[in-house]
Each structure stands twice: as structure tokens, then as C-alpha cells.
XYZ file of C-alpha atoms in Angstrom:
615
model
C -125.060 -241.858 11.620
C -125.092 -242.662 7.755
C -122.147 -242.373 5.673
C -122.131 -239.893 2.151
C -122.490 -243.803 0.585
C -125.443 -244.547 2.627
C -127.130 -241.412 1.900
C -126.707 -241.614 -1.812
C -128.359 -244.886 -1.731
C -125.223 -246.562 -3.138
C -125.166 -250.203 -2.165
C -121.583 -251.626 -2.930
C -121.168 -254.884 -4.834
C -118.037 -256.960 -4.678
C -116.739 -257.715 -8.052
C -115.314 -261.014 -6.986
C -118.557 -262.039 -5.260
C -120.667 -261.581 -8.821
C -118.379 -262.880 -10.709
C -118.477 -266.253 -8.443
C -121.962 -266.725 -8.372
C -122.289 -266.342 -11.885
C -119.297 -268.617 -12.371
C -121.024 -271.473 -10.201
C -124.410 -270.618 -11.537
C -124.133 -271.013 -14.912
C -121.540 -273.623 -14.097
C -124.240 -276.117 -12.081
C -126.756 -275.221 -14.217
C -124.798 -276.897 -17.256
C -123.349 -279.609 -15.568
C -126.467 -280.919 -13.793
C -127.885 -281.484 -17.732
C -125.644 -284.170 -17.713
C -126.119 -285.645 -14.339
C -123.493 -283.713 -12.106
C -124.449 -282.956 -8.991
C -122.449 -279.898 -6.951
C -122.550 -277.711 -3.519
C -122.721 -274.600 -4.916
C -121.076 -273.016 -2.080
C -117.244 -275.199 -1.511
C -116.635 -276.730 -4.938
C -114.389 -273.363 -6.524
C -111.471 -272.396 -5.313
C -108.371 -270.003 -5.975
C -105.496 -270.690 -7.588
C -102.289 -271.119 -5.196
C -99.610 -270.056 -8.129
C -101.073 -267.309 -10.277
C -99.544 -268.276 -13.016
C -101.433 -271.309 -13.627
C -104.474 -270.135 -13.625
C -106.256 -267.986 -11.263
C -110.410 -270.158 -9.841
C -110.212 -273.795 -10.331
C -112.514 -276.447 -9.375
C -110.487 -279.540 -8.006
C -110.628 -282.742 -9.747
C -111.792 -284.269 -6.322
C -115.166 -282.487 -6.905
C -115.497 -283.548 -10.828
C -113.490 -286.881 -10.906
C -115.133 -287.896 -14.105
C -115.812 -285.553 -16.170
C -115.718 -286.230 -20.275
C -113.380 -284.295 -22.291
C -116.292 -283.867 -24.749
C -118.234 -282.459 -21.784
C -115.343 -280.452 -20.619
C -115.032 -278.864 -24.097
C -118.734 -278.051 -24.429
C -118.833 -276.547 -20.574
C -115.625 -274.663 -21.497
C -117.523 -272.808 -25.205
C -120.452 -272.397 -23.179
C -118.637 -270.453 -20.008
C -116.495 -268.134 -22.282
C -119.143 -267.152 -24.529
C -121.721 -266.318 -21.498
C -118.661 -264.461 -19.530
C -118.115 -261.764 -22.320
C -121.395 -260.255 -20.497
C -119.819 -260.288 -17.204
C -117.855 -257.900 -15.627
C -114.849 -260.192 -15.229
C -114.472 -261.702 -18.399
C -112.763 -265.756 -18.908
C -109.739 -265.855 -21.578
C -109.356 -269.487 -21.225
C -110.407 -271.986 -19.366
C -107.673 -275.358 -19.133
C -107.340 -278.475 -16.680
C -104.752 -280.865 -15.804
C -104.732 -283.986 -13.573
C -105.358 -282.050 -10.313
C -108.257 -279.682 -11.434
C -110.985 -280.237 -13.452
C -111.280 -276.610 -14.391
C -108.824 -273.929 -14.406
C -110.404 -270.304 -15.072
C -107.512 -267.792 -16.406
C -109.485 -264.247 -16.338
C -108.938 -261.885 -19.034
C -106.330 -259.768 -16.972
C -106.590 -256.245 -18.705
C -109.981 -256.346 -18.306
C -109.999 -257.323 -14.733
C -107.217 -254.453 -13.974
C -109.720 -252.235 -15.775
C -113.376 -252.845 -13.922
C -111.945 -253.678 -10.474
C -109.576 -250.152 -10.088
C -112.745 -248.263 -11.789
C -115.175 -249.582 -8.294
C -111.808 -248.522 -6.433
C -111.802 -244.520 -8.058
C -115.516 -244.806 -7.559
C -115.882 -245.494 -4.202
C -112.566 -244.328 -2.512
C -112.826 -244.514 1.336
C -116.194 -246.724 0.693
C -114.404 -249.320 -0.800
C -114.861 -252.522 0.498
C -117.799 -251.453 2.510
C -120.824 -253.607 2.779
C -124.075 -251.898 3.233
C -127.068 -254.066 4.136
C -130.254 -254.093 3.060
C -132.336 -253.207 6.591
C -130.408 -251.295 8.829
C -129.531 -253.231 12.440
C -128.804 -251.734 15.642
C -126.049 -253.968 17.901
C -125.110 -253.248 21.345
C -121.415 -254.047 21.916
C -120.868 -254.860 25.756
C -117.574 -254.940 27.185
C -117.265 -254.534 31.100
C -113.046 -254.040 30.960
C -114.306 -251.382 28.278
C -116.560 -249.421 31.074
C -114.222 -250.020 34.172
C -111.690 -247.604 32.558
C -113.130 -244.489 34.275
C -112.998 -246.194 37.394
C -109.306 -247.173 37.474
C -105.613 -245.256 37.402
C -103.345 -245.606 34.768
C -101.279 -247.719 36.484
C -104.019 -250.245 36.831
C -105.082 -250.996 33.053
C -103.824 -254.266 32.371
C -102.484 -255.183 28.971
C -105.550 -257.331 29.145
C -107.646 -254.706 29.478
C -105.680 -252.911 26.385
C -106.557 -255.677 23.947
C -109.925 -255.881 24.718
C -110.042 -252.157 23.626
C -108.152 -252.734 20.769
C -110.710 -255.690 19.922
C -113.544 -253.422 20.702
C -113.034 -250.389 18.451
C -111.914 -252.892 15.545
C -115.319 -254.709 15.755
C -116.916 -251.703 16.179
C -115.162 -250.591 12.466
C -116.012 -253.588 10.726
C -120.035 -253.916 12.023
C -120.090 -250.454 10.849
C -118.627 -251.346 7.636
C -121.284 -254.116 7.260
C -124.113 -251.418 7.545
C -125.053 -251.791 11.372
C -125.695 -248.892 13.483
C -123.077 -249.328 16.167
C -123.916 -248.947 20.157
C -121.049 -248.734 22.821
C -120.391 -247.632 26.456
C -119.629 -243.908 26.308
C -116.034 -243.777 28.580
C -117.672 -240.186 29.866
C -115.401 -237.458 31.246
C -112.057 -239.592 32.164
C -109.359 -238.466 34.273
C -106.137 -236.343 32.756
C -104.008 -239.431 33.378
C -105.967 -241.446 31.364
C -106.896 -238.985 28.393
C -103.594 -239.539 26.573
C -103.673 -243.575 26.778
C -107.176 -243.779 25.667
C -106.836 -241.044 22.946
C -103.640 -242.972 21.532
C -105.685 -245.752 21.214
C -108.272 -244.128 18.307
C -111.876 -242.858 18.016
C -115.032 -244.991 19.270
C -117.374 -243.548 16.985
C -121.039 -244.693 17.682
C -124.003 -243.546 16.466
C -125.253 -243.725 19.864
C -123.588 -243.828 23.318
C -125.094 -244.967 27.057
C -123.689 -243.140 30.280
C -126.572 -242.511 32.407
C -126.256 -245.426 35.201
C -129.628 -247.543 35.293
C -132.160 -245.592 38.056
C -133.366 -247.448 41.332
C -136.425 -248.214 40.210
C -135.540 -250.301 37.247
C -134.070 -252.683 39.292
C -136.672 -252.570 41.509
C -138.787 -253.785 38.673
C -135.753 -256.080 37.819
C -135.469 -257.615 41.053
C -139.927 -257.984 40.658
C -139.613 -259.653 37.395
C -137.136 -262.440 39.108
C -139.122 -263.323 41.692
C -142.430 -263.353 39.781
C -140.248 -265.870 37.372
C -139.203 -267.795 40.597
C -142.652 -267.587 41.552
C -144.311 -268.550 37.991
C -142.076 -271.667 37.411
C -142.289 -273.090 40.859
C -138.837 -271.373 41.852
C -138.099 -270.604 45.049
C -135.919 -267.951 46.085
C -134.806 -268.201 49.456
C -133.760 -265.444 51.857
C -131.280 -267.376 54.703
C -130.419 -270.194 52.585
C -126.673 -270.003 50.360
C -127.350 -270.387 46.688
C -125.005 -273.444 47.264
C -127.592 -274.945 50.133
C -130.287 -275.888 47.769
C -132.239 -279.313 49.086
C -130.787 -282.675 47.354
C -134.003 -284.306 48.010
C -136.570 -281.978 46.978
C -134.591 -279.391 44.704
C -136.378 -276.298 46.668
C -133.778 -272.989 48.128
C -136.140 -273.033 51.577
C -139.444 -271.315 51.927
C -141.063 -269.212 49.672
C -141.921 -265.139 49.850
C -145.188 -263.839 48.871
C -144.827 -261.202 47.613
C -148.832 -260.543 45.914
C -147.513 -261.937 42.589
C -149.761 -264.378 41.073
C -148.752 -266.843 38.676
C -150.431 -265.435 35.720
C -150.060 -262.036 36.830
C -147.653 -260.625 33.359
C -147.786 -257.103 33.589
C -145.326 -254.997 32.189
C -143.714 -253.008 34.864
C -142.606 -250.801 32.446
C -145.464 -249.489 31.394
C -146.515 -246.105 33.556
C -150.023 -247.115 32.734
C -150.010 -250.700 33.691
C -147.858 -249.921 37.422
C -149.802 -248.683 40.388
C -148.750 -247.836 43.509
C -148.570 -250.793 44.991
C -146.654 -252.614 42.025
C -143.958 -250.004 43.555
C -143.965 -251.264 46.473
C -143.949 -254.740 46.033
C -141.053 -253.805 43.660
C -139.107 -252.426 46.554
C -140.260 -254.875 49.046
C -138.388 -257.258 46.696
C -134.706 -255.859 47.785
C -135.691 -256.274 51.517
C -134.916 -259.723 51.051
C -131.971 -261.048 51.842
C -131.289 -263.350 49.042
C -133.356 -264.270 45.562
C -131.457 -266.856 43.689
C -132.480 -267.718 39.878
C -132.342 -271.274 38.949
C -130.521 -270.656 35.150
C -130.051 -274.023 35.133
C -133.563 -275.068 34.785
C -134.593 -271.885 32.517
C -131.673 -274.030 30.092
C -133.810 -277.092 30.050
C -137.013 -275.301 29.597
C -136.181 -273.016 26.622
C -133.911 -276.345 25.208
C -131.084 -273.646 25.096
C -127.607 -275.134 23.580
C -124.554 -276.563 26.070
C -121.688 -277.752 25.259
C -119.227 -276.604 22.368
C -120.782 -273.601 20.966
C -122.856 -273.317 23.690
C -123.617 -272.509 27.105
C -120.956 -273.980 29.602
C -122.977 -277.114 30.969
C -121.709 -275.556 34.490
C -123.938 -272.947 35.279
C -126.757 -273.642 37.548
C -127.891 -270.013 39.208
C -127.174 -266.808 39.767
C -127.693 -264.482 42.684
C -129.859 -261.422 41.493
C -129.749 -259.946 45.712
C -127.278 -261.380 47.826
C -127.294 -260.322 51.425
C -129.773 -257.615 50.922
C -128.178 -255.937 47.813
C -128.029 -256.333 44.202
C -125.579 -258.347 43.024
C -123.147 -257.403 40.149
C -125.120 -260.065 37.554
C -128.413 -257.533 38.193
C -126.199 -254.391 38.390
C -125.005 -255.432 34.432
C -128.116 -256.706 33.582
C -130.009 -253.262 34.506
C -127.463 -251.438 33.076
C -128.423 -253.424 29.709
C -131.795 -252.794 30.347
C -130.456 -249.465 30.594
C -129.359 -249.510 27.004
C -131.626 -250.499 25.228
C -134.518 -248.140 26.444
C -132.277 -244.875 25.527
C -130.920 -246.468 22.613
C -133.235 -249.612 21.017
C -131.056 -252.524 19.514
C -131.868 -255.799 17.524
C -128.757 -257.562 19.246
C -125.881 -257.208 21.878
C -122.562 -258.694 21.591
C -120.267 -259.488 24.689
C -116.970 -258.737 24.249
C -115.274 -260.785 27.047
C -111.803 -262.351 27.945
C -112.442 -266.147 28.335
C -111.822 -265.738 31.817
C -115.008 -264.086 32.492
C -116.970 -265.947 29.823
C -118.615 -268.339 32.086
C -119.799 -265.100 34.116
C -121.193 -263.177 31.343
C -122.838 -266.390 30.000
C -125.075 -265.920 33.196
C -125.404 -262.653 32.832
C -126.773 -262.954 29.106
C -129.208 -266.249 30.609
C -130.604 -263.886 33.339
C -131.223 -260.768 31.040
C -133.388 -263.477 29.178
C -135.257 -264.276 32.323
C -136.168 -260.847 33.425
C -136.407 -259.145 29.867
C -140.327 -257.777 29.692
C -141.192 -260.827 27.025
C -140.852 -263.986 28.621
C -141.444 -266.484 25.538
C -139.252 -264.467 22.991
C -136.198 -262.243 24.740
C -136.166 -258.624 22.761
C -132.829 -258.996 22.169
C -130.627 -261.474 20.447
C -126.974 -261.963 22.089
C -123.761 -263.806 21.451
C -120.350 -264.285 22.835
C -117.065 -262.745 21.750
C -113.977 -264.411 23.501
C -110.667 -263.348 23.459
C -107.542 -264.648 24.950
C -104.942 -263.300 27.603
C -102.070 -261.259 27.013
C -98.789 -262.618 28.459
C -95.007 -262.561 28.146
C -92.431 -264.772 25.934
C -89.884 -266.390 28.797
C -86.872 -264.823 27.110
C -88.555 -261.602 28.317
C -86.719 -259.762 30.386
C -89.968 -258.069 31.797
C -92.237 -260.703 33.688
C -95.498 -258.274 34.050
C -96.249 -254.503 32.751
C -99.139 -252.678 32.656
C -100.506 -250.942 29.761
C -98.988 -247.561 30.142
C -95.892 -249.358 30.866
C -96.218 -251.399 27.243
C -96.592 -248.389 25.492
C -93.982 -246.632 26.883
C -91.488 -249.427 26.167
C -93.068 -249.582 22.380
C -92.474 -245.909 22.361
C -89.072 -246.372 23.289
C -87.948 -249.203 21.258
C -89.640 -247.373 17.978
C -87.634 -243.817 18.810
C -84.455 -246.161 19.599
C -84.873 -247.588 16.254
C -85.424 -244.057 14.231
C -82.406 -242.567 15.868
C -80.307 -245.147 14.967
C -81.626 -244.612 11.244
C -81.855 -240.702 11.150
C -79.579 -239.840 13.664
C -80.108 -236.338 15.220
C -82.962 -235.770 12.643
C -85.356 -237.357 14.882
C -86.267 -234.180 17.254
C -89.688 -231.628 17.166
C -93.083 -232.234 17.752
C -93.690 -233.565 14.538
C -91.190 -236.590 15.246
C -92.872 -236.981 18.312
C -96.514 -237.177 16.730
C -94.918 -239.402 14.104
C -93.798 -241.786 16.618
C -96.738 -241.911 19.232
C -99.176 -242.908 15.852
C -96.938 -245.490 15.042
C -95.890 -246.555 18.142
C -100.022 -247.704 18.322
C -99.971 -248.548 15.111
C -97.832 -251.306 16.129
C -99.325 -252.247 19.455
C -102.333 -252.357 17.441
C -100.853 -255.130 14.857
C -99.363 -256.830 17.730
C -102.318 -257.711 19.400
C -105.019 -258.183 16.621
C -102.932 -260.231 14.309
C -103.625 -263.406 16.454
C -106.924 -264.931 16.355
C -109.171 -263.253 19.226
C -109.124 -266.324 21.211
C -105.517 -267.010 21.205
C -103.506 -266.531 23.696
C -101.101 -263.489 22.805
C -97.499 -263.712 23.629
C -95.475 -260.163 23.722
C -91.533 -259.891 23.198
C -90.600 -257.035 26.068
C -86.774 -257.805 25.465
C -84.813 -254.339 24.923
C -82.346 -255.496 22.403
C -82.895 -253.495 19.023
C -79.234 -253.318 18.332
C -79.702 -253.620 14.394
C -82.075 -250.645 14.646
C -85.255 -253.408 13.925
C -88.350 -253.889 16.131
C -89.012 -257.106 14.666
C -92.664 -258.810 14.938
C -93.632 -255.532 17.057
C -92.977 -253.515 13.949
C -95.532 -254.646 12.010
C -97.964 -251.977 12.193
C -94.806 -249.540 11.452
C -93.845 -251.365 8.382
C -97.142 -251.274 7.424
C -97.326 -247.494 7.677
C -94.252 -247.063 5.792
C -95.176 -248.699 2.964
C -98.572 -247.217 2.865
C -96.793 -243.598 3.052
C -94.229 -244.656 0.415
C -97.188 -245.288 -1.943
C -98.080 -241.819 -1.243
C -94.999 -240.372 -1.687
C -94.668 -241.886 -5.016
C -97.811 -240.630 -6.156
C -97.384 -237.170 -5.049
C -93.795 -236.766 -6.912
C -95.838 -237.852 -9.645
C -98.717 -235.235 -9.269
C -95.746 -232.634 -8.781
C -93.793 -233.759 -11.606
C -97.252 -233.602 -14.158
C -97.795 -229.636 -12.019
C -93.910 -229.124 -13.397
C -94.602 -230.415 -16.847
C -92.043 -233.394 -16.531
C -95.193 -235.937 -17.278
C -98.370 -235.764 -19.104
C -101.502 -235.640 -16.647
C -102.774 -238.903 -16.063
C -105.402 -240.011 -18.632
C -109.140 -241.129 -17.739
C -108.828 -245.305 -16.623
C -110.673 -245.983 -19.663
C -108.171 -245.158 -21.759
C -105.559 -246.539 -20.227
C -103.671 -249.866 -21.838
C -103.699 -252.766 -18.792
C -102.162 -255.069 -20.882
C -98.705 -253.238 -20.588
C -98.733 -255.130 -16.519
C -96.928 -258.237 -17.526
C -94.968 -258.714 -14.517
C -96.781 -261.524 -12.169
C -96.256 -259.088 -8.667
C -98.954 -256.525 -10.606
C -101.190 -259.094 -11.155
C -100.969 -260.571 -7.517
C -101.568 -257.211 -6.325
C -104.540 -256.462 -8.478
C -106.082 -259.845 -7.687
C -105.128 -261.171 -4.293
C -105.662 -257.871 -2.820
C -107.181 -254.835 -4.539
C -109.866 -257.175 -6.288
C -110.252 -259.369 -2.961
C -110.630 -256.765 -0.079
C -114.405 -256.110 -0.375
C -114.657 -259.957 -0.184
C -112.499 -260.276 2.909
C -114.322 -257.808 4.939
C -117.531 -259.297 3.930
C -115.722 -262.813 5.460
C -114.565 -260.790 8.442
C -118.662 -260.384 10.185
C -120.678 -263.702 10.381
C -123.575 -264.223 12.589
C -123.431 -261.790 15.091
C -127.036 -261.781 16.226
C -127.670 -265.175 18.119
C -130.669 -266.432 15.710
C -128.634 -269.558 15.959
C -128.674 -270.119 19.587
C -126.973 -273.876 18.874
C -123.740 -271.704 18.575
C -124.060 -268.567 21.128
C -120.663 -267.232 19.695
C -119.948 -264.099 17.758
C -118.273 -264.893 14.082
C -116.177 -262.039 14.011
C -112.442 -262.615 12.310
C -110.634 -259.795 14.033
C -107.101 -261.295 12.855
C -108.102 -260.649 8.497
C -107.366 -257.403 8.071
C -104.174 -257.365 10.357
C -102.753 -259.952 8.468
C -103.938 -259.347 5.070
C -102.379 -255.531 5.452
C -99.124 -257.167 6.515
C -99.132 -259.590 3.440
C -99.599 -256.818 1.271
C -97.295 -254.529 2.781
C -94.647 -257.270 2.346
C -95.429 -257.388 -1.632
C -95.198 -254.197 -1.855
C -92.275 -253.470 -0.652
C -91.000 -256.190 -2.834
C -92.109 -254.652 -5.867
C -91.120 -251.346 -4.716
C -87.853 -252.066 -4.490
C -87.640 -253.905 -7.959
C -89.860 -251.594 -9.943
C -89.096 -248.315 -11.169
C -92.394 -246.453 -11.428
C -91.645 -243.270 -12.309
C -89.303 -243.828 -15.442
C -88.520 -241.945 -18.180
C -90.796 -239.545 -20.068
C -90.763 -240.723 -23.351
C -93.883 -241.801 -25.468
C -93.539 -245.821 -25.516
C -92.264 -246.171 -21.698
C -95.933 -243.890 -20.891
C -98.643 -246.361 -21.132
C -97.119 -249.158 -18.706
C -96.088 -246.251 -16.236
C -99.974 -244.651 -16.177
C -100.868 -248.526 -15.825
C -98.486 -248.320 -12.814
C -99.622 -245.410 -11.256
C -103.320 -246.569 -11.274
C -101.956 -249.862 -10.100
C -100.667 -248.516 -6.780
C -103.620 -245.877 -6.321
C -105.619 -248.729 -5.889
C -103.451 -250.624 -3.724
C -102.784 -247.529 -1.647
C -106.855 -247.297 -1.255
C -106.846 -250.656 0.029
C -104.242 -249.779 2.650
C -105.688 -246.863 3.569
C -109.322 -248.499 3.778
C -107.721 -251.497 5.997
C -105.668 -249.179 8.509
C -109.301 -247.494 8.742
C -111.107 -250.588 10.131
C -108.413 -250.775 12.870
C -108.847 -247.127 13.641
C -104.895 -246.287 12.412
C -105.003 -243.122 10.515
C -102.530 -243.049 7.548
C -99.230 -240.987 7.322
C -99.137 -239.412 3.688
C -95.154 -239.489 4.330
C -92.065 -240.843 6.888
């Protein structure tokens, strides 16, 4: 499903981005004239205090640099920037930095909050050039509709949490998005998973994978077996195999020969008897796949980044019936013939990664291309959820977290609007941001952390602490919207002029430093941080099988902003006086924070939080 962006061929450009490879472009280019060599991609860096500067390229990287070379790099640089975008005011060093790039702030303000009033909800939104499909597997995701509400783990919770955020930022990044469809789910579990958010795919899987599929899957293993000189066995353990000669026990034919590569998929290729040898294959008792050696031959990576050196086979029937390795793997199969995709990612606690390591190694083996597998797959782990030890709750269940996060977060409005807190709409109010939070909570670690929850009662001074983070981001998101709707209403009641077009507008008037560190550590870097968020998703790189996915960016960058925010919230007084000279900082202001509040708005998006426009 394409967005309005997508259909209007819009392809978004990050201001930041541009402006960088410019910078280092035209920077190399000069410098290499004189003998300089640099790696484009490492050598500049941001400014930690803003009001030194804000890029600089350390003096480690450009230890001896000539001040007549520095002076000619420097008139070069700011006359080629007055064609850029971002323009350079001055460029300075000191002992520490070689180069310090101070950007020509009004400017900046101007350009970056024009892509922001352009692109609204698309801001920060990366399309890519050719559209991908990617499969997003999670097995805690699909054994939902099999359990009670009493039996989701916490666990279990994150991983959904985890899931739905990926799934928001690999849409973001222009992939078509494919997920496990939860189906029709019991009443008890409707409320839990709707609290949770939407799982918006352009595609969804339910139907379970028919008999003869793995039939054909349970063929394609033992014409492997048969192909590389494997032997699966049918009395013999897995855990039995030979010492001396490496062999399971005797071997089953079956009628396959060893260049015999027809695709059983194919109607027009399968006869009869293919069927039956197909179903003949599940009347043995055992057929064991040596992953092991399939390792060796395709010179697959082990080790860090890689497959766990560990795994030798897998069971694909065990005692007659298909074991849950084939089960997945059909279901996969499955997938990808209702729905095609260019790559699958495993979402799966590191508990179970050694598992669904041979689970991806045997979808390889029996995928209909033996030499190149039709689908590329990597690994993304996440940690368990526990409990701090000053807890006075050992071990809860989801439906039991939430409830005590409702709790606590009704606790602490009572105690701050008293007997205002009642209705529906309270109640609504509460259950988003009671999420909201459990949300924060859990993705504001990185994935493969372990997460440790505070379950202690005590909220005395009316403060949720570090499981109020997704509230406080809320609030500060709904104050920006508060603010600018008094304004709106106060331009409707003729109190204020009506905000004049951006290019008018004088940006100079923002002296104070918090604007600035809004405008640039924020507004200007979001598009750049979601870009950061997705890496290599799609396995290409099989020396590192693991998904580069930063689920813990947005989280935290949302909570840093909030926090400046609220600083500057409290200090400044938009919405001033009306009088002619006080106007032009105050429209600066206003298109300040409707950027900022885009940002926030676009952010809580990607974790599937809808914004309240008040609290």
C-alpha cells in the first residue's frame, strides 16, 4: 500500500545528508590538491556545545594542516556553500579541531522548517528507489491466538512492541511490509492486543501451509540427503550418528536420483507418482538434515555475527511426524507463495535464536533453488524482560503489567486533578498513555538488552518515574498543541495577526541557544536518524546474519527532546504581547515549535502511539 508521498512520486531528501556530502566532497576534493588524504565517510563530526560551532573535523584527522592552506580551504568552502541549501557563515579552528563549520542559522531555520510544512506526516520518511518486499517472522507474534490472556508473558509483550516498531520504520524506509495476520482472536485478548496499536501490512498470511507442501518439503530433504551423500535414518536418534563413518544408519530409496531437480512445485513438472513418493516420505520414522555440513559446503559464516558454531542437524520428521523446524519452515514457504518477498527477518528473543538459526539453515536446504536460496534472511535478537530486586512483584504477566501501569498512571492523575479524573474520556486518556509508556519502557533499551521493570507501588509524590516516559512525552507533545491552537484562536478573535508565509518571516530574531538546539539537533536531524535507524536488513552479507535495526533511536531521541522542550517551555513566553516589534520573534516562535511538534508527532508514529492534541 503506497502512501499520498509515494504516489506523487515525491522522494524525500534529508537536508543534513546533502549538505554533508557536499561538505566532504568539495572538502576532499580540495584538500587532496595538496596531498591530504581522507575517509570520506568518519572524518566530520558534530559539534558537542552549539555554541562553538556546530560540524567540525577533529584535529586528529588533519594534524598538519597550514594556516595558509586552512585560509584558502576556508574562501573556497564559503564561497561554494552560498549555492547550497545550508549555507557556512564562518568557518574557525582551535587546537582540538581543524575545522569548525558555524552554519548561517537564519537560513538554516528557514530551508529546514520549509521541508517540515512541505511534507508534514512524511517528514523524515525515506522512500527508496526499487520497492522491496520483507517478511517479518516472529513465532511469540503468531502464538497469540493460541494462548489466554493470562498466559502472554511480558516477553511475549516486547516482542510485539519490537515487532510493530520495525514494522513502522521498514515502512518508513520504502519497503512493502509482510506480517503474520493475528486472525479472529478471542474477546479476552481483543482489548490487550488493540491497546497495543495497528499492524498495518500491505499484505497479511493466515491460511496454515496445506499437506501437500510439506509433503513436497519433506521430498526436497531427503532428495538433499540423498544428493549430498546424506543419510537420513529412520530408527536411529539424530544424536546416534556413527563416530567412525559419519553415516545416521541405512539409507531409504525413495526413486530419487541424484540429479533428479525437479521442481515439485510446478503442476506441470509433478506426476502422480512424485505424489506419492512425496507422501511415502512422512511414513518414515525419522529424516534428519545434516545443517552442519550444508555450513561447510555453502562456506556460510560462524561465530560472532554468525551462525552459532553449535548447530549440527535438525529433525525435519521425528517419530513419524513433522517436526516444528518443518511445520515453520512450510509455513514460510507458505508466505512467500501468497505474498512474494525479497527477504525475511526473524524477530526472536535470544533464547530461541539458536532454534530459529536452524530453522532459517533448513529453509535454505529445501527452498526450490538449491545454489541461490530465493530469499535473503537475517536475525533480530532481543533480550528478556525481568524484574529490579527492590520489586515487590517477582513475576507478572502481561495483562497483569498493564493493569499495574494503568493503575499507577490513574493513581498519579488523581493525585494531580483530584475528582476531575472521571468519564470515558479520562479513561481513554489514560489507557493511550498508559501504552504509551509501556511502550517507552521497553523500546528505550537496545533490543538485545536485557530489560529491567520497576513493579514497586510507591507513587507517593504523584510521579511514575522512568515508567513515565512515554506520558511525559505525550504531554509535552499535546502542550505544543495547545499552544498553537490558543494561537490559531487568538488570530480567529483578532488578538494576533495571521501568521505570515515562512518566507517572510525574520529567523534571525531566535537568538536564544535552546531554539537553535531544537532546530538543529532535532527538527533538522530526524530524517537523518531514521535513515540511521534501518541498516542491512536483507542478509546480502551473510558474514553478519544479523538484522541492523536500532529500535532504541527514536525512543530516546523523543525523550531528549521532550526534556528540552519542556525546558524551554517553561522559560519562554511564546505567546507575548501584540505589539509590532515583539511580532517577528513570536511568528519565528510559532514556526519554531510547529516544526518541533511535527517531529514529535512523526516519532510517536513510528512506535504506533497516536498523539493527544491536549491533557
Amino acid at each position: 500500500m503506497k502512501t499520498k508521498m509515494e504516489d506523487s512520486g515525491c522522494n524525500f531528501t534529508c537536508l543534513q545528508t546533502s549538505f554533508l556530502r557536499k561538505l566532504e566532497y568539495t572538502l576532499i576534493n580540495e584538500l587532496c590538491k595538496t596531498g591530504f588524504s581522507l575517509d570520506a565517510t568518519s572524518f566530520i563530526r558534530k559539534v558537542k556545545d552549539l555554541s562553538h560551532g556546530d560540524f567540525t573535523v577533529p584535529r586528529g584527522c588533519l594534524p598538519h594542516i597550514e594556516p595558509q592552506l586552512f585560509e584558502e580551504t576556508k574562501t573556497l568552502l564559503l564561497q561554494k556553500s552560498q549555492n547550497w541549501e545550508m549555507k557556512i557563515g564562518n568557518i574557525t579552528t582551535d587546537p582540538y579541531s581543524a575545522f569548525i563549520f558555524h552554519l548561517r542559522r537564519p537560513e538554516c531555520f528557514k530551508h529546514t522548517l520549509q521541508e517540515v510544512l512541505l511534507h508534514k506526516e512524511a517528514y523524515g520518511v525515506h522512500f527508496i528507489s526499487v520497492t522491496k518486499s520483507v517478511l517479518l517472522n516472529s513465532s511469540s507474534f503468531s502464538a497469540i491466538r493460541e494462548k489466554t490472556v493470562d498466559e502472554i508473558s511480558i516477553d511475549t509483550l516486547r516482542s510485539i512492541v519490537l515487532l510493530q516498531h520495525i514494522l513502522l520504520l521498514l515502512k518508513a524506509h520504502g519497503y512493502d511490509v509482510v506480517c503474520r495476520d493475528l486472525g479472529t482472536l478471542p474477546e479476552s485478548l481483543k482489548h490487550l492486543v488493540s491497546l497495543i496499536g495497528l499492524l498495518d501490512t500491505s499484505c497479511k498470511w493466515t491460511n496454515p501451509p496445506a499437506q501437500e507442501l510439506i509433503h513436497q518439503l519433506c521430498y526436497r530433504a531427503q532428495q538433499f540427503q540423498t544428493r549430498q551423500k546424506y543419510i537420513p535414518h529412520d530408527q536411529v536418534s539424530a544424536c546416534n550418528r556413527d563416530e567412525e563413518t559419519g553415516s545416521y544408519g541405512r539409507s531409504f530409496d525413495i526413486g530419487v536420483s541424484r540429479g533428479n531437480k525437479r521442481d515439485l512445485t510446478s503442476s506441470s513438472s509433478r506426476t502422480e507418482s512424485d505424489k506419492d513418493t512425496c507422501q511415502e516420505c512422512m511414513h518414515l520414522k525419522n529424516i534428519v538434515v545434516d545443517l552442519e555440513q550444508y555450513i561447510k559446503l555453502k562456506s556460510l559464516a560462524v561465530g560472532k555475527g554468525g551462525y552459532d558454531k553449535n548447530i549440527k542437524n535438525v529433525e525435519v520428521v521425528s517419530n513419524g511426524k513433522e517436526s516444528s523446524y518443518l511445520s515453520e519452515v512450510a509455513e514460510l514457504e507458505q508466505c512467500i507463495k501468497t505474498c512474494p518477498v525479497q527477504a525475511c527477518v526473524h524477530v526472536v528473543s535470544q533464547s530461541q535464536a539458536f532454534n530459529q538459526q536452524r530453522v532459517d539453515i533448513l529453509w535454505q536446504i529445501l527452498t526450490e533453488e538449491p545454489v541461490q536460496p530465493l530469499v535473503n534472511q537475517s536475525h533480530f535478537l532481543y533480550g528478556t524482560v525481568t524484574c529490579r530486586k527492590n520489586s515487590q512483584i517477582e513475576k507478572i504477566n502481561a495483562h497483569q503489567f498493564y493493569n499495574l501501569r494503568y493503575q499507577q498512571l490513574k493513581q498519579a492523575f488523581m493525585i494531580k486533578y483530584a475528582e476531575q479524573v472521571t468519564g470515558q474520556g479520562w479513561e481513554d486518556t489514560i489507557a493511550i498513555l498508559t501504552m504509551a509508556n509501556i511502550k517507552f519502557e521497553l523500546l528505550a533499551s537496545t533490543a538485545r538488552n536485557m530489560v529491567k521493570l520497576d513493579l514497586s507501588h510507591d507513587i507517593a509524590d504523584g510521579t511514575l518515574g522512568d515508567a513515565g516516559g512515554g506520558a511525559f512525552v505525550m504531554y509535552n507533545c499535546a502542550r505544543l498543541s495547545t499552544l498553537l491552537s490558543h494561537f490559531q484562536e487568538s488570530v480567529d478573535k483578532g488578538l494576533y495577526p495571521s501568521l505570515p508565509p515562512i518566507e517572510e518571516v525574520d529567523f534571525s530574531t531566535l537568538r536564544e541557544q535552546e531554539e537553535w538546539h531544537l532546530l538543529f539537533q532535532y527538527v533538522l536531524a530526524f530524517p537523518q536518524l531514521v535513515q540511521q535507524a534501518v541498516g542491512s536488513i536483507d542478509g546480502h552479507d551473510r558474514s553478519n546474519i544479523n538484522a541492523d535495526i536500532q529500535t532504541h533511536k527514536i525512543c530516546n531521541m523523543l525523550m531528549s527532546l521532550s526534556r528540552l522542550v519542556s525546558s524551554y517551555y517553561s522559560r519562554i513566553h511564546v505567546l507575548g504581547e501584540s505589539r509590532a516589534h515583539l511580532l517577528p520573534q513570536m511568528f519565528g516562535r510559532i514556526y519554531l515549535l510547529k516544526g518541533v511538534h511535527q517531529v514529535m508527532v512523526n516519532g510517536l508514529a513510528l512506535m504506533g502511539i497516536p498523539p493527544l492534541s491536549q491533557l
